[in-house]
XYZ file of C-alpha atoms in Angstrom:
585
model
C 56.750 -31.465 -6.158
C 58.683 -31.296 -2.509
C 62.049 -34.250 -3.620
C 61.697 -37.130 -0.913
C 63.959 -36.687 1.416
C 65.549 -39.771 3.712
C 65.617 -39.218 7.917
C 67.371 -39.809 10.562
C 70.668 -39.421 9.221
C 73.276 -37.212 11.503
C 76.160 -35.059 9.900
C 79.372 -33.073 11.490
C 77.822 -29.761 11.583
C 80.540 -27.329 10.286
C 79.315 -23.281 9.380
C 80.684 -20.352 8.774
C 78.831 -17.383 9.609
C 77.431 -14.392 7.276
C 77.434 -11.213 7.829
C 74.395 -9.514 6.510
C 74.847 -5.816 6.746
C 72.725 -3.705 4.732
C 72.190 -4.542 1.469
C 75.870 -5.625 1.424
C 77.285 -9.034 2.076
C 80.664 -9.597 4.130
C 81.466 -13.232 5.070
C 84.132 -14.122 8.382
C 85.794 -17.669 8.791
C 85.164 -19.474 5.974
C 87.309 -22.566 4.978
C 88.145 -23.997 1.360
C 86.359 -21.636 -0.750
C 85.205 -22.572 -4.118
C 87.029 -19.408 -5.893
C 90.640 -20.959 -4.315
C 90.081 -25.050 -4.692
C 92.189 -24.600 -7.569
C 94.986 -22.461 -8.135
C 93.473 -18.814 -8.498
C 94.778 -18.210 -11.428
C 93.176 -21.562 -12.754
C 89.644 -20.148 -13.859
C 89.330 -23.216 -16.316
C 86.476 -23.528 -18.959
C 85.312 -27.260 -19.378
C 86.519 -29.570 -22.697
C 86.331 -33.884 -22.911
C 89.331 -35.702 -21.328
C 91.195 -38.685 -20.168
C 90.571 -39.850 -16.322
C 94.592 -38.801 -16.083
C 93.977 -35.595 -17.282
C 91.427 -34.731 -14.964
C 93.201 -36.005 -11.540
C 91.419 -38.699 -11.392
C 91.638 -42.623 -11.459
C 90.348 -44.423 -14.301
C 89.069 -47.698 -12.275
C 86.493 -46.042 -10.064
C 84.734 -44.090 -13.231
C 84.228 -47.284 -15.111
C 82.823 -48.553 -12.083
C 80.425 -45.668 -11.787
C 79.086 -46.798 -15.431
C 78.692 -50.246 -14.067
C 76.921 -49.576 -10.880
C 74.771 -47.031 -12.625
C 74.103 -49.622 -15.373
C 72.851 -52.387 -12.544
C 70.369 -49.754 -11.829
C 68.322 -50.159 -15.363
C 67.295 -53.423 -14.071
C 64.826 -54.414 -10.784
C 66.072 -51.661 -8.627
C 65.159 -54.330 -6.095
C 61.645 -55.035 -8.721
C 61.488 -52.124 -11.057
C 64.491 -50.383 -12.619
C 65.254 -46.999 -10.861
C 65.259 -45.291 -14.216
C 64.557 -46.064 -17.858
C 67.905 -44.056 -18.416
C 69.744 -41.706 -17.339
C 72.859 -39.446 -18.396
C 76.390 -39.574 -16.334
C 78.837 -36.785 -16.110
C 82.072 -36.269 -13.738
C 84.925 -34.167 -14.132
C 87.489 -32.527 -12.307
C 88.849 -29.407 -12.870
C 88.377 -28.563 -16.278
C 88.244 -31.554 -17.235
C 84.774 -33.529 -18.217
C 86.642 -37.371 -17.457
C 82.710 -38.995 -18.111
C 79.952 -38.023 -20.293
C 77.648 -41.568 -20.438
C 74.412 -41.714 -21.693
C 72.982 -45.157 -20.734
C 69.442 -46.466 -21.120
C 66.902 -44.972 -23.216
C 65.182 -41.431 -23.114
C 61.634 -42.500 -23.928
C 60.592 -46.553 -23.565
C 56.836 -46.435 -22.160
C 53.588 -44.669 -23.917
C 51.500 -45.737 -20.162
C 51.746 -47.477 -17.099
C 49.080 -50.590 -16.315
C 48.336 -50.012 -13.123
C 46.243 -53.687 -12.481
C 49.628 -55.188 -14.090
C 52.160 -52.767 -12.286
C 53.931 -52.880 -15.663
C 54.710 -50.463 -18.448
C 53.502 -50.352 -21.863
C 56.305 -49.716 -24.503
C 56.807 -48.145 -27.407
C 57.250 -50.457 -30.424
C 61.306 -50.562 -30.682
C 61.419 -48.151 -33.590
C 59.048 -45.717 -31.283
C 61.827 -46.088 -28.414
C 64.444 -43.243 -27.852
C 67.963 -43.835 -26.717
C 69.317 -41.297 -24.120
C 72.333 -39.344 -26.047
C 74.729 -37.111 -24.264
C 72.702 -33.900 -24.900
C 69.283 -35.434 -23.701
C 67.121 -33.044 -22.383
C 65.838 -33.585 -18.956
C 62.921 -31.675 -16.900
C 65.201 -30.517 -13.925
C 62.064 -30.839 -11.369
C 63.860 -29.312 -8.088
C 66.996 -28.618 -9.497
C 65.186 -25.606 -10.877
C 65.228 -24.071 -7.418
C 69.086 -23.410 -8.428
C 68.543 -21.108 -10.966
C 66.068 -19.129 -9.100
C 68.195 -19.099 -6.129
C 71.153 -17.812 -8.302
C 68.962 -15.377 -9.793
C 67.983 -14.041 -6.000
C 71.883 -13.727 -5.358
C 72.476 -11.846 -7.908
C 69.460 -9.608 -7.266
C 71.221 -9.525 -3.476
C 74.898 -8.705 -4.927
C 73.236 -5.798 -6.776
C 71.302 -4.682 -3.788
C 67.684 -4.605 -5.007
C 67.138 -7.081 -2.543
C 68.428 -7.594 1.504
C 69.318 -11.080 2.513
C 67.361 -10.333 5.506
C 65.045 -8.207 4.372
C 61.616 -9.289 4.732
C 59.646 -10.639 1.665
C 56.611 -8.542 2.527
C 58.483 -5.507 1.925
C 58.881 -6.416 -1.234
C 55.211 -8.141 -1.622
C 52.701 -6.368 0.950
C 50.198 -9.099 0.340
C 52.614 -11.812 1.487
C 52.552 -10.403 4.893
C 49.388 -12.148 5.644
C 48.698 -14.973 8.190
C 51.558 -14.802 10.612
C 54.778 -14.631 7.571
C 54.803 -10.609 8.187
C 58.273 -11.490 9.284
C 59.775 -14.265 7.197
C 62.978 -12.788 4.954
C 64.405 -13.586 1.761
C 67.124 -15.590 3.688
C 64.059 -17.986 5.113
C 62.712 -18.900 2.118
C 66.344 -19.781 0.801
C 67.295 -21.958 3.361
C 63.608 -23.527 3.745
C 63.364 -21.822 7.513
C 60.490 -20.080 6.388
C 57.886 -22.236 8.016
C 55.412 -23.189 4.913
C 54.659 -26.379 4.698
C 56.083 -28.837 1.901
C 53.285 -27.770 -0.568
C 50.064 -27.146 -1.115
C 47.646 -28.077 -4.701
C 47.843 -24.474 -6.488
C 46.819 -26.520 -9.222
C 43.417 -26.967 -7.959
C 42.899 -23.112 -7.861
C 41.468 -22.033 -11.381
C 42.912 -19.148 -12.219
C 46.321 -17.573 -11.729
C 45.045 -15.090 -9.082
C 43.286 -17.224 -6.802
C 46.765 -19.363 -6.741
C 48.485 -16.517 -5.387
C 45.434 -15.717 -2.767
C 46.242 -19.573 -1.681
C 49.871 -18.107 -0.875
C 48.759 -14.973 0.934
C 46.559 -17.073 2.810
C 48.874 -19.812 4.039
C 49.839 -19.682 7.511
C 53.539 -20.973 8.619
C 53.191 -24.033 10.559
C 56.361 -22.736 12.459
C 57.414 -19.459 13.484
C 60.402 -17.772 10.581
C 63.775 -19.617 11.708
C 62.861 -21.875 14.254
C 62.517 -24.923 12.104
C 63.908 -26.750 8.830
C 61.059 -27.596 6.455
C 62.149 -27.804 2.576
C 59.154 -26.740 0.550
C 58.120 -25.593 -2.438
C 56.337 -22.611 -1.665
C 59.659 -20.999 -0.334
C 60.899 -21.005 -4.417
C 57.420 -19.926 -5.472
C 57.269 -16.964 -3.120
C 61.043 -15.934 -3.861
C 59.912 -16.430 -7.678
C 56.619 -13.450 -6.809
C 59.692 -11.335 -5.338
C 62.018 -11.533 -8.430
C 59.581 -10.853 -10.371
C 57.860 -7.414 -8.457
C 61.092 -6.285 -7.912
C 63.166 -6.718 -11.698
C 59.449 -6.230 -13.682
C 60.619 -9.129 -15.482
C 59.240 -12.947 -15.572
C 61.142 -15.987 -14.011
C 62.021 -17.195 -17.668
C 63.199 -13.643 -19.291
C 65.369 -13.424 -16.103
C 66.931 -16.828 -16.425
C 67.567 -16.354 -19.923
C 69.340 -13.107 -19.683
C 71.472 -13.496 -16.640
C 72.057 -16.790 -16.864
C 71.649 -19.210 -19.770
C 72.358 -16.263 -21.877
C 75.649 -15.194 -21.062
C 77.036 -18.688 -20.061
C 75.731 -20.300 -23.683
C 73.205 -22.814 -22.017
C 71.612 -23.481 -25.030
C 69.737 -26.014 -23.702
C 68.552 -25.010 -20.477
C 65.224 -23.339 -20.607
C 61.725 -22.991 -19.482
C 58.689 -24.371 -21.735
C 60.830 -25.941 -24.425
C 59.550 -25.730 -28.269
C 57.825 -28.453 -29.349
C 60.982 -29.301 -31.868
C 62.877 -29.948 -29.006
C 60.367 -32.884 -28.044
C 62.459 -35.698 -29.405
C 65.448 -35.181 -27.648
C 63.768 -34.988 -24.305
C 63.263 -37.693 -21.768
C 59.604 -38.502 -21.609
C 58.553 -38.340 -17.391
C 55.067 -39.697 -16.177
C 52.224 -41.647 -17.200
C 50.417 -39.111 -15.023
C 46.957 -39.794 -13.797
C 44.911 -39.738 -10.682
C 45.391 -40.779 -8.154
C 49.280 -41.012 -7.884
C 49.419 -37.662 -9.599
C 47.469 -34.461 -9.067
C 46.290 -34.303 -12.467
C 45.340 -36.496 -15.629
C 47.606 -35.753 -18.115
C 48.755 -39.198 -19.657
C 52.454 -38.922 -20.654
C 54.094 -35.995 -19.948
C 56.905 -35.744 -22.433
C 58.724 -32.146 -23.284
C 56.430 -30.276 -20.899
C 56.959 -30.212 -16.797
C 55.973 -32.847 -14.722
C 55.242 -31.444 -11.628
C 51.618 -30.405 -11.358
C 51.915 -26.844 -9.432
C 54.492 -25.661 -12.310
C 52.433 -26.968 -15.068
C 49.791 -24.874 -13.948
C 51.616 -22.080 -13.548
C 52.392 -21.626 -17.099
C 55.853 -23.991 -17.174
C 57.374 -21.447 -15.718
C 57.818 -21.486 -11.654
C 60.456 -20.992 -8.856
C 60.369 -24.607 -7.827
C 60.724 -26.353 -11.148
C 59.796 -26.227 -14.537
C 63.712 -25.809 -16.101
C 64.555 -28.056 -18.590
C 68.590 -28.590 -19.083
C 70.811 -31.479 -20.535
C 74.704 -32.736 -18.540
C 76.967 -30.497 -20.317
C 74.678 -27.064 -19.192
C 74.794 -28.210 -15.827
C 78.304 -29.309 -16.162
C 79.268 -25.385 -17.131
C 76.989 -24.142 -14.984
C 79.151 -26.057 -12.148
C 82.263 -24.735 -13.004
C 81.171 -21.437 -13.078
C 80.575 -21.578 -9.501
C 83.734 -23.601 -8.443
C 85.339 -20.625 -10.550
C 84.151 -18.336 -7.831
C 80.998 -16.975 -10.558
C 82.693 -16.827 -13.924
C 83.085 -18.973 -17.011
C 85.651 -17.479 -19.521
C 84.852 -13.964 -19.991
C 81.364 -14.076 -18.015
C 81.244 -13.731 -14.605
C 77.876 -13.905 -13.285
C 78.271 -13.372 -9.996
C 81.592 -12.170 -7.425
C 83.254 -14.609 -5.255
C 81.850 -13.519 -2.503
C 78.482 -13.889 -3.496
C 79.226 -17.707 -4.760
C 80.324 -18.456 -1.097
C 76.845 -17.640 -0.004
C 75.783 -20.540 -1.451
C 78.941 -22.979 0.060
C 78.216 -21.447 3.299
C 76.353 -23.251 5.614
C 73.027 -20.704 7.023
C 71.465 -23.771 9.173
C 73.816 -24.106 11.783
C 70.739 -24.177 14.154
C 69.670 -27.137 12.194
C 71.998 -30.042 12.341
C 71.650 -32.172 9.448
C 69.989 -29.514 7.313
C 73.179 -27.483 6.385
C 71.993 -25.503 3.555
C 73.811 -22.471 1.775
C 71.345 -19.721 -0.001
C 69.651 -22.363 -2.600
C 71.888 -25.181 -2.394
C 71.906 -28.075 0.325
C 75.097 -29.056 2.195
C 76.852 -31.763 3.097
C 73.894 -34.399 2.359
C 75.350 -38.265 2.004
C 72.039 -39.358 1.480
C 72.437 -38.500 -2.832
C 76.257 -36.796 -1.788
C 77.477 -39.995 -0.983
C 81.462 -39.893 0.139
C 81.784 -36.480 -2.231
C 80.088 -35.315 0.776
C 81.940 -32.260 2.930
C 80.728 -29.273 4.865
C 81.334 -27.485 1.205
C 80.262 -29.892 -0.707
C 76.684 -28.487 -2.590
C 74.122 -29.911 -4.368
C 70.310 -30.552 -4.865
C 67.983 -33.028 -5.786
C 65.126 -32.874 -8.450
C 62.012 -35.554 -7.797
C 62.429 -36.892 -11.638
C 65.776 -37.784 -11.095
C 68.146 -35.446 -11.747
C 70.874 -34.389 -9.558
C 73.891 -32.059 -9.247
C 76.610 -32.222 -6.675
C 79.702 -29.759 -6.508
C 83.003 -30.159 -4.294
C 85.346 -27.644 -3.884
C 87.333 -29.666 -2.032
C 88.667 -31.774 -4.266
C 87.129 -29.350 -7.404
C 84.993 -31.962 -8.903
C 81.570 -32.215 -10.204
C 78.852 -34.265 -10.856
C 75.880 -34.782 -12.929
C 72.978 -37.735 -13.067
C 69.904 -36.882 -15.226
C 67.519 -39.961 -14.543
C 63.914 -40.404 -15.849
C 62.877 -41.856 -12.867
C 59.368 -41.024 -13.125
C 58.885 -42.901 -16.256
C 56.373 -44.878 -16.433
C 55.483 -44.250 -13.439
C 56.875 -42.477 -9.357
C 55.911 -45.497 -7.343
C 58.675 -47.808 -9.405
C 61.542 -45.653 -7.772
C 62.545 -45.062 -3.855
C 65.629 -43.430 -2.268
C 68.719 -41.971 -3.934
C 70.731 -45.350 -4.039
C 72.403 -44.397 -7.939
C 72.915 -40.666 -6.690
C 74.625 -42.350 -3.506
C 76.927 -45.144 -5.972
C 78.133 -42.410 -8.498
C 78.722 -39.950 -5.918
C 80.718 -43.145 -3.859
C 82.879 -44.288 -6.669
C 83.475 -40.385 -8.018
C 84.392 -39.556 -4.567
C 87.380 -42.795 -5.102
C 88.591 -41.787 -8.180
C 90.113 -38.601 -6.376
C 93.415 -40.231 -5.456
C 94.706 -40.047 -1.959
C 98.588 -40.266 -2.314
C 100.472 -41.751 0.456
C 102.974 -39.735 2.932
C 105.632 -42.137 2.215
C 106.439 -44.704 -0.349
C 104.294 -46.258 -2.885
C 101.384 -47.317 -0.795
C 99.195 -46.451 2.107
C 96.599 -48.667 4.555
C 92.915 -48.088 3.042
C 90.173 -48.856 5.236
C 87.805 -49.561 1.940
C 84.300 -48.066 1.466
C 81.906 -50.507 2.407
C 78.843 -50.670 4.182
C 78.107 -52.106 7.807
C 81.597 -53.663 7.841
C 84.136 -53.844 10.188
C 87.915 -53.584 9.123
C 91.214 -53.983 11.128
C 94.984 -52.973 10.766
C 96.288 -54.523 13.617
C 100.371 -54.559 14.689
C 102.324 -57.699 16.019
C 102.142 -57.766 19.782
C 104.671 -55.029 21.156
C 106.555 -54.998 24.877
C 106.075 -51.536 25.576
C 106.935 -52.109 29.160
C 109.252 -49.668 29.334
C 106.790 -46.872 29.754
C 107.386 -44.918 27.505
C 106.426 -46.404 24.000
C 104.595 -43.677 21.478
C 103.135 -44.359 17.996
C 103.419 -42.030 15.394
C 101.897 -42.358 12.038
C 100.434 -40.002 9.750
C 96.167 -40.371 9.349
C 93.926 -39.492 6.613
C 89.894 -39.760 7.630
C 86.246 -38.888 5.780
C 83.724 -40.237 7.346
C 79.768 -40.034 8.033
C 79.575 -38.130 10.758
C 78.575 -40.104 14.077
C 77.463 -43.022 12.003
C 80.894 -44.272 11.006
C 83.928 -44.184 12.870
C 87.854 -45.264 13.146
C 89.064 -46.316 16.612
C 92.610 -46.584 17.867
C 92.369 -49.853 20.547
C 95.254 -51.726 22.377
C 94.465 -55.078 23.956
C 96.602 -56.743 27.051
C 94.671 -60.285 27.236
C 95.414 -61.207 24.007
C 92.822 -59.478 21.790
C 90.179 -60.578 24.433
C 89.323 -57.087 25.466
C 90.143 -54.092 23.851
C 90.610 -50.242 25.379
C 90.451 -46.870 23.434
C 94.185 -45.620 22.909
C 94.062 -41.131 23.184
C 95.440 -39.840 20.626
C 96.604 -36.203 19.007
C 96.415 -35.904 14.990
C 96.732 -32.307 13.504
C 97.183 -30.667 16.806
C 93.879 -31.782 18.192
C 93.757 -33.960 20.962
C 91.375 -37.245 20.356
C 90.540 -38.418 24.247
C 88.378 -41.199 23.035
C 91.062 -42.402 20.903
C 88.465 -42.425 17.971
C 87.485 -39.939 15.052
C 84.607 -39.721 13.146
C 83.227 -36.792 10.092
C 85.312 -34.414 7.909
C 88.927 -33.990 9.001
C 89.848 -31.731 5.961
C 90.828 -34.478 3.454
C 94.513 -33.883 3.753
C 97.016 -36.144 6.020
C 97.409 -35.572 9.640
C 100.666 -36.024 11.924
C 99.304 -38.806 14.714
C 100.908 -39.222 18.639
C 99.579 -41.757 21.043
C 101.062 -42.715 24.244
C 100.702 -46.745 24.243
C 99.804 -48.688 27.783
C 103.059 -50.366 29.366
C 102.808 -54.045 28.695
C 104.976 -56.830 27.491
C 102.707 -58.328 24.761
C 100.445 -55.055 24.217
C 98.348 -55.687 20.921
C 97.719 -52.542 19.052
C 95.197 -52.684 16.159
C 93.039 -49.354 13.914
C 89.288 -50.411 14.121
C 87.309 -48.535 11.173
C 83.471 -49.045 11.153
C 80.620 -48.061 9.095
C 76.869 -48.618 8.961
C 75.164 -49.715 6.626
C 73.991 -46.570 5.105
C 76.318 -44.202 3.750
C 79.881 -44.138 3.884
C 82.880 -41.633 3.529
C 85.544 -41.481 1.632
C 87.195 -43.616 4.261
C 90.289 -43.579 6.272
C 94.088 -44.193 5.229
C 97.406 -44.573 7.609
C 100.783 -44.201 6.536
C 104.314 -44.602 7.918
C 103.456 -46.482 11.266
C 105.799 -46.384 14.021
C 106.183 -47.210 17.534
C 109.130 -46.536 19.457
C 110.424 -45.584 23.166
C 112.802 -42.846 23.275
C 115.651 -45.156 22.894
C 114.489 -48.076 21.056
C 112.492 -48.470 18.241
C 110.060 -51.286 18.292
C 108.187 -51.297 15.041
C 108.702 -49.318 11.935
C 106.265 -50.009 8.780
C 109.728 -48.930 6.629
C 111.577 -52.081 7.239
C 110.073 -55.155 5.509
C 110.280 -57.575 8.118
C 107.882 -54.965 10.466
C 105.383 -54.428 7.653
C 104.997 -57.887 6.710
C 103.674 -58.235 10.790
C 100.738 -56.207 10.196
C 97.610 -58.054 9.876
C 95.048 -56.202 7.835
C 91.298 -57.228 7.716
C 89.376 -54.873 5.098
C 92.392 -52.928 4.819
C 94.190 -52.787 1.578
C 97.980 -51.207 0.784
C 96.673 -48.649 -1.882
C 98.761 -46.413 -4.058
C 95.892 -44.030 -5.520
């Protein structure tokens, strides 16, 4: 089933383009690649660790636990998830592995009582840290690395078209929709359609011959499922092997994913979160709980085994499956795919589509579940039963939540909002370290709030005043923003103050999105006035938020006098800081 998606959120587009020539792949301009966020020679393979060890700061992981914990309970009336599994690590390092809820609690949902109907206690399972979840759309992953490595081999063209592969595909207008459409959901099928209702396994695929795009191939974002399904057909025609048998030997295989797999073995049942009381009419089907087989209804009629979903995986499969790819394709001694293949998928194919940046497979830049771990690089995906994955090369660090959101029943769960509050607090434990010093201005993380750094009033009469300081911003895109203001009444009125930071002139004195997460060198030519009030403005909506904004080593001066330096105490205890806090990450 298509994940619900939120709207109406705007992001920094940011792409580099691909080169499709051929069968081969070359790629041009392409910033912070996956392969080089850590030292090349650093190809690490994943073991348990302290916070420390990892790079990463022990106060904002417990908080994750917390904040995920909150979510067990009305989530604002039902709980968000009966349970759920947490894992974050940097590097090689796994800094969280935290099981938290419980795997199975409820044999039905009531729906005259919108309640669920437990288990006796003994009956109940605890989630564990190897819990077995049903992936849902995080399935589309594997099928999507499975495609790549079909492209890196050259038995199929990136922009070849999927009817040369599958003649009968050609049908109803998609005669010219490529592999590249359907992995980037610019394809033009709609979200989905009820294969499930056709009776055999023939007729199913007549439904996808048959369906017409709603928009002409490229000229639209649309995620849907039929995309996955269709590039599943193609996999399959052109290797002569099924979805599963491919998965297991070019994937799960080699890496050791032991417990990722399609149609699981009815041994495996017990340590498997149970999914949906499912029943008509809020599901396509009646098939009271669905526990150890797929939820959604096209896979499950498909045999369990589809392009869209039907995996099954636990945290620590993902977790290796993660580092493999921010190792460039290789874990150890197995290398599933090159470098430059991997950066297909961190490469951003929707330029056209603002908002919709999405790699081959994997979705880009999405702070609706990315939260502040969001970038331009930064990959993921969603699945609709809870689960999530979200990679950043940036900073090299993963993360994992495995929710049973579904259970008892879909309706009890809405948005991303624990996706959003790991990915936020994951995001802070990468530590920002200041330019100078011990400690740096932080603007904070929170929601529709304003926050101020403002400076003791300055006589910059002169003419000639500048200030200098060194600036550190992640924001939403658009929606949040940090502003550089000087007032002459007093603080009455305030005007934008220009700016150049990093060699790139700032005209509105403000700057908003991705800047690159490292520090850059600030210049700002101040108004002439005797008592000229000079203050950083940082606001955010109340949506999603970045990883924030940080200022360090403030300065004003003219070019004979200096009139405030943050170094000497007597100048830094003039600053007035609203929201802002001296942090030494």
């Amino acid at each position: 089933m298509a994940d619900m998606r939120a709207s109406g959120l705007t992001r920094r587009q940011l792409g580099a383009r691909a080169l499709v020539l051929g069968g081969g792949l070359a790629l041009a301009g392409l910033p912070i690649s996956p392969a080089t966020a850590a030292p090349r020679s650093a190809r690490p393979t994943l073991r348990h660790g302290s916070a420390e060890r990892a790079g990463l700061l022990a106060a904002p992981l417990a908080q994750l636990v917390r904040d995920a914990e909150a979510f067990l309970g009305p989530s604002p009336r039902h709980p968000w998830y009966a349970g759920a599994v947490l894992l974050a690590g940097r590097g090689g390092t796994v800094a969280l592995h935290r099981p938290i809820g419980m795997a199975v609690r409820y044999r039905a949902y009531d729906e005259k009582t919108d309640t669920g109907v437990e288990f006796p206690p003994e009956q109940q399972i605890p989630m564990t840290e190897d819990t077995v979840f049903d992936m849902a759309s995080v399935s589309k992953l594997f099928t999507s690395l499975l495609a790549v490595q079909q492209i890196e081999r050259g038995a199929l063209g990136l922009e070849a078209t999927v009817a040369s592969y599958l003649p009968e595909f050609g049908a109803a207008g998609k005669q010219d929709v490529t592999i590249r459409h359907l992995l980037t959901h610019t394809s033009g099928f709609r979200a989905w359609i009820p294969l499930y209702n056709a009776p055999t396994y023939e007729e199913k695929l007549r439904l996808i011959w048959n369906e017409a795009p709603l928009n002409p191939p490229g000229s639209a974002y649309l995620y849907s499922d039929l995309n996955l399904i269709s590039l599943q057909l193609v996999l399959e025609r052109v290797t002569g092997r099924r979805l599963d048998v491919l998965l297991r030997e070019e994937i799960t295989g080699p890496l050791g994913l032991d417990r990722t797999r399609y149609n699981p073995p009815a041994s495996w049942r017990p340590r498997i979160a149970a999914t949906e009381d499912a029943r008509r009419p809020w599901s396509g089907l009646d098939r009271g709980l669905v526990w150890g087989e797929v939820h959604d209804e096209n896979a499950f009629s498909l045999g369990g085994v589809a392009g869209h979903a039907g995996v099954f995986s636990c945290a620590w499969d993902l977790a290796v499956l993660a580092r493999t790819l921010l190792n460039g394709g290789v874990y150890g001694r197995t290398r599933i795919l090159r470098p430059e293949s991997v950066e297909l998928m961190f490469t951003d194919f929707n330029t056209a589509f603002p908002g919709d940046e999405h790699g081959l497979g994997f979705e880009l830049y999405q702070h609706w579940y990315m939260g502040a771990m969001a970038t331009p690089r930064t990959a993921g995906h969603t699945g609709f039963t809870g689960t999530s994955l979200v990679l950043d090369p940036t900073t090299d660090s993963f993360l994992i939540v495995l929710g049973n959101s579904v259970h008892p029943v879909r309706s009890w769960r809405s948005g991303s909002a624990p996706r959003v509050a790991a990915a936020n607090n994951l995001a802070r434990a990468v530590p920002v370290r200041p330019v100078r010093g011990r400690t740096a201005w932080f603007s904070g993380m929170a929601n529709a709030t304003t926050a101020t750094l403002a400076l003791p009033a300055l006589d910059t009469s002169a003419g000639d005043a500048r200030l200098r300081c060194a600036l550190w911003w992640d924001t939403e895109p658009q929606a949040d923003a940090l502003a550089l203001e000087a007032s002459a009444d007093g603080g009455a009125s305030w005007r934008p103050v220009p700016f150049t930071a990093g060699g790139t002139q700032y005209p509105s004195g403000a700057v908003t999105g991705f800047s690159g997460r490292v520090w850059h060198r600030l210049t700002a030519a101040l108004p002439a006035h005797r008592q000229l009030l000079l203050r950083w403005r940082y606001t955010t909506d109340r949506l999603y938020v970045g990883r924030g904004a940080y200022v360090d080593g403030l300065r004003v001066g003219t070019r004979e006098t200096v009139l405030f330096d943050e170094a000497r105490p007597a100048d830094a205890a003039r600053i007035e800081a609203v929201g802002w806090t001296a942090s030494a990450d």
